[in-house]
PDB file of C-alpha atoms in Angstrom:
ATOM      1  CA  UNK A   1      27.693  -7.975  -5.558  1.00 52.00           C
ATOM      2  CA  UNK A   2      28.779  -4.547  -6.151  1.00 59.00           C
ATOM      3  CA  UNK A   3      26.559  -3.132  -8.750  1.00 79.00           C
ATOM      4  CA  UNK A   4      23.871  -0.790  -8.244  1.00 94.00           C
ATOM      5  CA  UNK A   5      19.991  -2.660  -9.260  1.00 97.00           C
ATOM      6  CA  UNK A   6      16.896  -1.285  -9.876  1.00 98.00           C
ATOM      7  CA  UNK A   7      14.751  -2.880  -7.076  1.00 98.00           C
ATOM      8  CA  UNK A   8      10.750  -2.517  -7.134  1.00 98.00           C
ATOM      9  CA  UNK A   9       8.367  -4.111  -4.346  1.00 98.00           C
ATOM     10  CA  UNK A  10       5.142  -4.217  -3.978  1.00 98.00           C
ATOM     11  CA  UNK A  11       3.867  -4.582  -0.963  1.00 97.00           C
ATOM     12  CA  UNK A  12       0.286  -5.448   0.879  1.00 94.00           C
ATOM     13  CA  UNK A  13      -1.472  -5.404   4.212  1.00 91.00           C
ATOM     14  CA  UNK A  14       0.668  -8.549   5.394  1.00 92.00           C
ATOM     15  CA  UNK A  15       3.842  -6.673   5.944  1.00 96.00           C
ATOM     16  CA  UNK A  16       1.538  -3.278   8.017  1.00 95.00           C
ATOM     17  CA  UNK A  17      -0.588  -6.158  10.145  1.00 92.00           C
ATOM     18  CA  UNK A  18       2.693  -6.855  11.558  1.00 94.00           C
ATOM     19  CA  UNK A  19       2.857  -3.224  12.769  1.00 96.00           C
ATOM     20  CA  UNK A  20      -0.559  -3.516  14.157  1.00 90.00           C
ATOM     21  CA  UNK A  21      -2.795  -2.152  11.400  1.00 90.00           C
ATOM     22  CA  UNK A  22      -5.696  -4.424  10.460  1.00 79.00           C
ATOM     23  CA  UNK A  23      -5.562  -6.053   6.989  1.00 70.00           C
ATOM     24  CA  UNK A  24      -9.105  -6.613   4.982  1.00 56.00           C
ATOM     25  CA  UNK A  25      -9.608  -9.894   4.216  1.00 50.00           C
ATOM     26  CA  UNK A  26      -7.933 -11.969   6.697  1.00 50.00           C
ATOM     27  CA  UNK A  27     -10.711 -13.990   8.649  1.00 49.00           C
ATOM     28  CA  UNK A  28     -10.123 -11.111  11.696  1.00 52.00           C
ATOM     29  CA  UNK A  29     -10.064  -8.296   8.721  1.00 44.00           C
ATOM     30  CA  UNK A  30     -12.019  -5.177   8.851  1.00 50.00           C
ATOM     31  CA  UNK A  31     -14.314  -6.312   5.775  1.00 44.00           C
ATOM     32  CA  UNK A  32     -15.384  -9.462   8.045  1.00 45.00           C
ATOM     33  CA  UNK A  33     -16.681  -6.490  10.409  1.00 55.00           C
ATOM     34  CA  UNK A  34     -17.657  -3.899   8.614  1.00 56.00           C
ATOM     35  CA  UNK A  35     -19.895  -3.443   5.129  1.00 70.00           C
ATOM     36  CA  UNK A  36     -17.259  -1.999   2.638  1.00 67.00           C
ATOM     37  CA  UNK A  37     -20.194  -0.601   0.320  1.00 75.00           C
ATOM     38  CA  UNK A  38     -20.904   1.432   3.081  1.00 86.00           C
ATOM     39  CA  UNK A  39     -18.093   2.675   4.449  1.00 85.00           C
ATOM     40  CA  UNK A  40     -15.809   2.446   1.693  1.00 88.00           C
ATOM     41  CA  UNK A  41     -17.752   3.740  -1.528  1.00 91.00           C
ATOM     42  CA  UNK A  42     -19.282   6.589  -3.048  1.00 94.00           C
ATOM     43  CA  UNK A  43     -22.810   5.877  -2.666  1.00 93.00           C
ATOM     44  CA  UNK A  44     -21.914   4.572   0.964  1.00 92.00           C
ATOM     45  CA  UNK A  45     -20.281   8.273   1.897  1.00 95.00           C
ATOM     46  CA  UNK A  46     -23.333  10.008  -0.250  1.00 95.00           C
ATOM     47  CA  UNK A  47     -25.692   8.066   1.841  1.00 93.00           C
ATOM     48  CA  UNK A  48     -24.366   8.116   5.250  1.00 93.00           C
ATOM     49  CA  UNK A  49     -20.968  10.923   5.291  1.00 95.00           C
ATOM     50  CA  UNK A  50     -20.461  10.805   8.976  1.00 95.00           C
ATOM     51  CA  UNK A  51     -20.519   6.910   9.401  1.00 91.00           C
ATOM     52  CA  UNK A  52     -17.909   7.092   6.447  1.00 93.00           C
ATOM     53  CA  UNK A  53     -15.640   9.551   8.357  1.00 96.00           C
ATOM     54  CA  UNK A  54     -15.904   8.055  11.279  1.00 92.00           C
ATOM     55  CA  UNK A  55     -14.747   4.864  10.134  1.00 91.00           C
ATOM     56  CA  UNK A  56     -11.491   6.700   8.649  1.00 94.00           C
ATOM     57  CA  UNK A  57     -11.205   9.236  11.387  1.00 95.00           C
ATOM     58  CA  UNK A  58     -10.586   6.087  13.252  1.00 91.00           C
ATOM     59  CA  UNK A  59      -8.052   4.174  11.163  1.00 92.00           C
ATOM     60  CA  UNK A  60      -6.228   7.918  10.753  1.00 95.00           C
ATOM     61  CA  UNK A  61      -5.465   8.094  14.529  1.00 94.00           C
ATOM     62  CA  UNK A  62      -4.547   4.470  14.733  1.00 92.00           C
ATOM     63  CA  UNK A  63      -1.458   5.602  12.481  1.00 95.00           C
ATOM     64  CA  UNK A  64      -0.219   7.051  15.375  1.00 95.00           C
ATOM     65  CA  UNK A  65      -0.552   4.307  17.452  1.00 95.00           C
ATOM     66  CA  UNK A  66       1.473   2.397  15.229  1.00 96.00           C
ATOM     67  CA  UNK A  67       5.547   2.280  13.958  1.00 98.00           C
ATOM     68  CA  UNK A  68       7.390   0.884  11.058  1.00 98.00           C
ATOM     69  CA  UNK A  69       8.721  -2.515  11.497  1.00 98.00           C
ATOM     70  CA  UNK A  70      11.711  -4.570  10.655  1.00 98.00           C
ATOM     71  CA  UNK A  71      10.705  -5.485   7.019  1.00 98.00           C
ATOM     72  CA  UNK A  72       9.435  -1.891   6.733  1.00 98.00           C
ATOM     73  CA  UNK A  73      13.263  -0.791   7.898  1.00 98.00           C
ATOM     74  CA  UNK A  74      15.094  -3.303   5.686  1.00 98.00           C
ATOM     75  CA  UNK A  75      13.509  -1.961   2.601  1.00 98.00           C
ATOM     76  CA  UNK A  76      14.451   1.462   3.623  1.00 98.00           C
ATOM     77  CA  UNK A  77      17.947   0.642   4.600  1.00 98.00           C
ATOM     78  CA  UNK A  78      18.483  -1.197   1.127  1.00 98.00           C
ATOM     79  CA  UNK A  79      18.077   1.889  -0.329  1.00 97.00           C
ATOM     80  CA  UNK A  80      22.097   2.386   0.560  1.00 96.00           C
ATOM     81  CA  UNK A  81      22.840  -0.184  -2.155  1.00 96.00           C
ATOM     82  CA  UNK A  82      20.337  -0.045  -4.372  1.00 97.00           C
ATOM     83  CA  UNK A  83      17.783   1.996  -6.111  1.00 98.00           C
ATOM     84  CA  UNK A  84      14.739   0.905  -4.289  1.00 98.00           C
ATOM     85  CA  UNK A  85      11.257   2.133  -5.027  1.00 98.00           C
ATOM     86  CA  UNK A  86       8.075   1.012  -2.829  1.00 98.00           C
ATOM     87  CA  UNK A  87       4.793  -0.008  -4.621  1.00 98.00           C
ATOM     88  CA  UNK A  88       2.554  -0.118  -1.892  1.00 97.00           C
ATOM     89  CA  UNK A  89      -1.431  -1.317  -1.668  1.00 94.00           C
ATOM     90  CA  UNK A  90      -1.496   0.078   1.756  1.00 95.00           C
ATOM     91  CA  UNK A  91      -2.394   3.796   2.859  1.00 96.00           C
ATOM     92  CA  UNK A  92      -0.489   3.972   5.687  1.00 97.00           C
ATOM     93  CA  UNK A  93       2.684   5.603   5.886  1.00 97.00           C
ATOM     94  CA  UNK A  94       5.031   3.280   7.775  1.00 98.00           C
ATOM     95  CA  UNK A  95       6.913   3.265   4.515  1.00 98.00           C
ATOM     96  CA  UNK A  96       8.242   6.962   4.716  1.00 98.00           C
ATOM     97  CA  UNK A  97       8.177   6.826   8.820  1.00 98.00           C
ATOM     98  CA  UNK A  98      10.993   3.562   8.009  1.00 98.00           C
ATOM     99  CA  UNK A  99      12.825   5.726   5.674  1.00 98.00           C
ATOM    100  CA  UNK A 100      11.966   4.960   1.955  1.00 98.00           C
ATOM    101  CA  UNK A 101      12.118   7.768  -0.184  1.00 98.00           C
ATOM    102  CA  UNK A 102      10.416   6.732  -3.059  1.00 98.00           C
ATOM    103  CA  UNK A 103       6.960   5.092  -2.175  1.00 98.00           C
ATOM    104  CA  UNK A 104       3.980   4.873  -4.576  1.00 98.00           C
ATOM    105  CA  UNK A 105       0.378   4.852  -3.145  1.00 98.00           C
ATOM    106  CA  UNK A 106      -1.687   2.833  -5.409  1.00 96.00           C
ATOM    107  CA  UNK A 107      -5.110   3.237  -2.792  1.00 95.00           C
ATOM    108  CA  UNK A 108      -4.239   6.542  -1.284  1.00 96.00           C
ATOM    109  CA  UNK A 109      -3.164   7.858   1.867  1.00 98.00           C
ATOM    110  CA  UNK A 110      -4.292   7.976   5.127  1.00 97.00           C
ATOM    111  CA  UNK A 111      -2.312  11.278   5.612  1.00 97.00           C
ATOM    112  CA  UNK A 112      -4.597  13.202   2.793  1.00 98.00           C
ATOM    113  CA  UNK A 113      -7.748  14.513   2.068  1.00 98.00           C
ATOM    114  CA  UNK A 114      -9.915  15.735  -1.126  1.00 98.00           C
ATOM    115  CA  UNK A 115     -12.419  17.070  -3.024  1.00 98.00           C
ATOM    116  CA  UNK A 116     -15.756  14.948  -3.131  1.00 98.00           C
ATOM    117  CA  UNK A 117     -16.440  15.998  -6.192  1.00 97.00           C
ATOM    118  CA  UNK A 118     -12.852  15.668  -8.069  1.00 97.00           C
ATOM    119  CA  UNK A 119     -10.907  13.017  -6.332  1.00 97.00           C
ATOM    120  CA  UNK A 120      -8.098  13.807  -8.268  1.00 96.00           C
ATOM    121  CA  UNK A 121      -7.932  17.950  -8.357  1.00 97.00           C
ATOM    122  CA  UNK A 122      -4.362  18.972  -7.135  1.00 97.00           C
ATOM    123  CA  UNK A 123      -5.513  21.812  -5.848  1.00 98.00           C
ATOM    124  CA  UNK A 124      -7.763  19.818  -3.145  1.00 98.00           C
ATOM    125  CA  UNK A 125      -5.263  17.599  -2.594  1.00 98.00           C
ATOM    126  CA  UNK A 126      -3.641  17.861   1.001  1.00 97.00           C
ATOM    127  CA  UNK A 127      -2.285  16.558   4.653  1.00 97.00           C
ATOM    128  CA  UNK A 128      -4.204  16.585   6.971  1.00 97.00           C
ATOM    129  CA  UNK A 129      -3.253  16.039  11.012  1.00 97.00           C
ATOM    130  CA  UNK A 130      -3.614  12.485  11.535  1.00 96.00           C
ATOM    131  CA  UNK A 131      -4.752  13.899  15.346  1.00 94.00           C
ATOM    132  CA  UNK A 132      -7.724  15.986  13.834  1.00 97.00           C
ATOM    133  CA  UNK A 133     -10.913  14.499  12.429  1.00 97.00           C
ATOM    134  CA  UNK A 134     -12.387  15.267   9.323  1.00 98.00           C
ATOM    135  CA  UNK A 135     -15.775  16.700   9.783  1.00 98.00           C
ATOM    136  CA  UNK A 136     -19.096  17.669   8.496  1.00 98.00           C
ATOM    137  CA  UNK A 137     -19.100  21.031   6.954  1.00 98.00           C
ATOM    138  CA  UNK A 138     -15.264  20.634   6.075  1.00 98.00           C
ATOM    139  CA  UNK A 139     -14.565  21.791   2.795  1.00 98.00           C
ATOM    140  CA  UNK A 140     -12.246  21.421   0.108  1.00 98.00           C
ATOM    141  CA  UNK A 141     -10.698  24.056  -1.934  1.00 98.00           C
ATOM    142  CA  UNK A 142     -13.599  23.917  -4.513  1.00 98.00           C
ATOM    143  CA  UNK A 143     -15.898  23.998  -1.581  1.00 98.00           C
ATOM    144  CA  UNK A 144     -16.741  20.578  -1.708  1.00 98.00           C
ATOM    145  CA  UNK A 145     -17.006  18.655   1.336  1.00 98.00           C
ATOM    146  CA  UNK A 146     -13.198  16.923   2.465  1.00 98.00           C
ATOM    147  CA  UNK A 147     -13.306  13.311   2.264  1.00 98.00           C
ATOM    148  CA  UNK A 148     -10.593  10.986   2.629  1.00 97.00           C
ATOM    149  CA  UNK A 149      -7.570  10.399  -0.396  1.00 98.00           C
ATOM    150  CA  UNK A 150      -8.339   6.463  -0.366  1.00 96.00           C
ATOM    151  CA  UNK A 151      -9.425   4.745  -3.463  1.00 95.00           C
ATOM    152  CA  UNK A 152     -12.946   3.645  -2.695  1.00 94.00           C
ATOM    153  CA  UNK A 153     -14.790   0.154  -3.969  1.00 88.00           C
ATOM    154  CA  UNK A 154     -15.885   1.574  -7.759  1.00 89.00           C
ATOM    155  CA  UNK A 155     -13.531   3.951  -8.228  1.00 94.00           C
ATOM    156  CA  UNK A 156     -10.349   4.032 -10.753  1.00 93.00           C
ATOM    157  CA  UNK A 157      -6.885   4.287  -9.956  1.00 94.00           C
ATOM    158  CA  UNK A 158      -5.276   7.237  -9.953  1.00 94.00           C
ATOM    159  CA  UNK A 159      -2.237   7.690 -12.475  1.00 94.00           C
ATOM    160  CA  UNK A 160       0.303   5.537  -9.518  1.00 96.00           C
ATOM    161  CA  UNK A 161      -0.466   2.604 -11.428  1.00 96.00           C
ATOM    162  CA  UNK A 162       0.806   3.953 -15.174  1.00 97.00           C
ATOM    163  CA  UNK A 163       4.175   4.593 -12.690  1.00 97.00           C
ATOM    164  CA  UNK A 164       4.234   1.397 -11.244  1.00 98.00           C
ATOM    165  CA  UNK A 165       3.822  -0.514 -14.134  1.00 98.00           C
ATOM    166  CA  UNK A 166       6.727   1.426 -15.685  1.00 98.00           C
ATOM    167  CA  UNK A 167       9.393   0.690 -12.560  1.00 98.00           C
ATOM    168  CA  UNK A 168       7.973  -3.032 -12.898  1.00 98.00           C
ATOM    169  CA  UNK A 169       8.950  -3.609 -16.287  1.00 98.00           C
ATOM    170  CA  UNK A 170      12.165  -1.768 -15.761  1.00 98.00           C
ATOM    171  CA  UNK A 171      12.952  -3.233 -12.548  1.00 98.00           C
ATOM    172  CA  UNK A 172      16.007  -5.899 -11.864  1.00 98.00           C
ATOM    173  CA  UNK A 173      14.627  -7.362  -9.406  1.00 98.00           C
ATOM    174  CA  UNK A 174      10.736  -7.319  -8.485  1.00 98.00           C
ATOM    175  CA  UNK A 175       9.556  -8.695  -4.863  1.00 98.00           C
ATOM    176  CA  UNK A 176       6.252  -8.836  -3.782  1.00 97.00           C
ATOM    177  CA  UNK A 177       5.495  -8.380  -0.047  1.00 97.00           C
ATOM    178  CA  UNK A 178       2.493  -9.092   1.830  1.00 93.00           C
ATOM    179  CA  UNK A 179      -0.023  -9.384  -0.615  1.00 89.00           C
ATOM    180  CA  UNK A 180      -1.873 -12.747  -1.973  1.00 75.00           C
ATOM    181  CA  UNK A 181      -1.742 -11.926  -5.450  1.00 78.00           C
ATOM    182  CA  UNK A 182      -5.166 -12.759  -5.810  1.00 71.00           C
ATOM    183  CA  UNK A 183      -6.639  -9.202  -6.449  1.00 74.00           C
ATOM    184  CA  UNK A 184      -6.387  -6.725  -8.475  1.00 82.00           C
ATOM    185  CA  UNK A 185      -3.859  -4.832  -8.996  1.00 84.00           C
ATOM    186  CA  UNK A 186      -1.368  -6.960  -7.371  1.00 81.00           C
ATOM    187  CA  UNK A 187      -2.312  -9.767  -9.468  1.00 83.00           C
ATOM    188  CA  UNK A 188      -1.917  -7.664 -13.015  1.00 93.00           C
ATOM    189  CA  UNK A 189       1.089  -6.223 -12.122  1.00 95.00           C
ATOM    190  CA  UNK A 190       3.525  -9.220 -11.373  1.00 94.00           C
ATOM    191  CA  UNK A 191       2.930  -9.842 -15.376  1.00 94.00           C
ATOM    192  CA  UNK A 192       4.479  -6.686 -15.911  1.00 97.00           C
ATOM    193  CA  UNK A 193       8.064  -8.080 -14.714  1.00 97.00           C
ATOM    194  CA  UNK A 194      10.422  -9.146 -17.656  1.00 97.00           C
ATOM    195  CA  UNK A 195      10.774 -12.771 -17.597  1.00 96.00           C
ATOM    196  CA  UNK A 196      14.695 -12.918 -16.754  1.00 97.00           C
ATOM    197  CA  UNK A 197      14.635 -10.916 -13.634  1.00 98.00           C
ATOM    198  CA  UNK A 198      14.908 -12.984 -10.216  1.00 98.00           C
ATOM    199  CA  UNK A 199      11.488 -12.390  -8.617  1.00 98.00           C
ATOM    200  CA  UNK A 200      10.754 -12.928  -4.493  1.00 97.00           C
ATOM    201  CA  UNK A 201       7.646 -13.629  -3.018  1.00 96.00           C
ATOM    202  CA  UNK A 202       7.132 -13.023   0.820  1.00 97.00           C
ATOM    203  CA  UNK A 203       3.941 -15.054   2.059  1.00 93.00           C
ATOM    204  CA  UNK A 204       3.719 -17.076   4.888  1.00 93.00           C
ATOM    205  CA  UNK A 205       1.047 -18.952   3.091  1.00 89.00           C
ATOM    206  CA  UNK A 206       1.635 -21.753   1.155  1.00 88.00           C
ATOM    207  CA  UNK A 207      -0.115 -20.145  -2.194  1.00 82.00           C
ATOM    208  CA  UNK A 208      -1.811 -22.905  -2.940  1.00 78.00           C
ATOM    209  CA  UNK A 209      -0.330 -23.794  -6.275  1.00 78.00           C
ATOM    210  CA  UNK A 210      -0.884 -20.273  -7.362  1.00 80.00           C
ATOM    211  CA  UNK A 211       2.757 -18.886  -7.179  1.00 87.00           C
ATOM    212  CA  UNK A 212       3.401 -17.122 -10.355  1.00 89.00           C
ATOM    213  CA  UNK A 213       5.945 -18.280 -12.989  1.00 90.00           C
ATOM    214  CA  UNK A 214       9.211 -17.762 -11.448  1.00 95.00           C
ATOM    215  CA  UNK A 215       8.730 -16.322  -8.234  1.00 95.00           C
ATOM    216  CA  UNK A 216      11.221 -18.128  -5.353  1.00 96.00           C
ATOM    217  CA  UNK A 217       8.604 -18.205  -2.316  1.00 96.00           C
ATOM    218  CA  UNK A 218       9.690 -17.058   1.171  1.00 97.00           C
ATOM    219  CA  UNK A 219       7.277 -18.418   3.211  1.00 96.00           C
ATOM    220  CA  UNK A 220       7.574 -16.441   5.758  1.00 96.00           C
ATOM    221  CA  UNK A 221       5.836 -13.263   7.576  1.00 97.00           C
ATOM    222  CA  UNK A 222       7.357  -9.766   6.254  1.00 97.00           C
ATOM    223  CA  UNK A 223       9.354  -9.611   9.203  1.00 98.00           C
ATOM    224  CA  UNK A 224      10.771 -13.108   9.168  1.00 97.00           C
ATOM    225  CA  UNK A 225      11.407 -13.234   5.352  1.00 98.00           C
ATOM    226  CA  UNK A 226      12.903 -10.051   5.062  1.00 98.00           C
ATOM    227  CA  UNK A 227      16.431 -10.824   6.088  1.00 97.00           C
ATOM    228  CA  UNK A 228      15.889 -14.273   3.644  1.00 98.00           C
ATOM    229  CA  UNK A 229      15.409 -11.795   1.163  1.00 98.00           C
ATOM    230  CA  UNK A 230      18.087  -9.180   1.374  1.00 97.00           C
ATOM    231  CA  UNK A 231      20.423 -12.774   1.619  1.00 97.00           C
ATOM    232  CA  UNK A 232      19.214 -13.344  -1.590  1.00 96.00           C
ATOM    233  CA  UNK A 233      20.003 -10.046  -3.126  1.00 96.00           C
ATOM    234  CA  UNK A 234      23.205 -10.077  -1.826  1.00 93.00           C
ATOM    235  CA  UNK A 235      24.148 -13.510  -3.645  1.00 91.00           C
ATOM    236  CA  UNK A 236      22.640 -12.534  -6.908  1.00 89.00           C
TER     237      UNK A 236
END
């Protein structure tokens, strides 16, 4: 197959845990050790700020404990063929570090910090060392206090999802990595692909009878099913 396809993939925490980043709701997953309203809400941060930046200071310097992957690699390397864009749940950025040059952060990034008061104020918007923590008394270019650029429990998605929702309903091929399907947004958006389109599922679990309506399942870690997948492109 010679011709040039728009490819769009979502992917989850399945295809970083390979990489050595915790996922959230495995049975080992940070929300089985932590209390997410706490550390990962507004009234959590208003009520306690330094447990909240402690908990993120932490999962910022892991990021550079950590590299891309195969599957993370593949997906950048496909890129030489086709037009690949990256949809990702995840707020890590093993993505870019792999080589993809169009990635779309639908929780935020790791990298970043904000206002506290305007999440979404481009002036306030900025990276940040991954090697220095975000403090107390930190402030943002309004003067609020820095926080992290993660999309807490409560809070709305930023305009990434308008985007993705676009490249999914334009896309040639959609494939969904890493991610159960089960939550939002990952389970609105595969209803976004147009019917016709050949659509891959990565999973190593067995869904459960809730594959979507034609999705072929790989059922297979990110790293195994990735070369299953690019196979399959290749004989489309």
């Amino acid at each position: 197959m010679n011709k040039r396809l728009k490819i769009a993939v979502l992917t989850g925490a399945g295809i970083s845990k390979e990489s050595g980043i915790p996922t959230f709701r495995d049975n080992n997953g940070l929300w089985q050790k932590y209390d997410a309203r706490k550390l990962a809400s507004v009234a959590g941060f208003e009520e306690n700020p330094q447990a909240v930046l402690d908990f993120y200071n932490a999962r910022r310097k892991n990021l550079l404990e950590v590299a891309p992957n195969h599957a993370h690699r593949a997906l950048a390397e496909l890129e030489k063929e086709h037009d690949v864009t990256i949809i990702t749940q995840n707020v890590d950025d093993l993505h870019e570090r792999a080589g993809s040059n169009r990635v779309i952060h639908l929780h935020g990034e790791l990298k970043k910090v904000t206002s506290s008061v305007n999440r979404f104020n481009p002036d306030c918007i900025k990276e940040y060392p991954l090697d220095v923590p975000i403090k107390i008394g930190d402030k943002a270019a309004d003067g609020s206090q820095l926080r992290p650029y993660i999309v807490w429990f409560g809070e709305q998605l930023g305009p990434e999802i308008e985007q993705a929702v676009i490249l999914i309903e334009n896309a040639d091929i959609f494939v969904v990595i890493g991610t159960s399907l089960v939550v939002y947004p990952a389970a609105i958006l595969v209803n976004f692909a147009q019917p016709e389109v050949p659509k891959f599922l990565i999973d190593p679990g067995d869904m459960n009878g809730k594959l979507p309506e034609g999705f072929t399942h790989i059922q297979k870690t990110a790293v195994e099913g990735i070369e299953d997948l690019i196979d399959s492109i290749h004989k489309l």
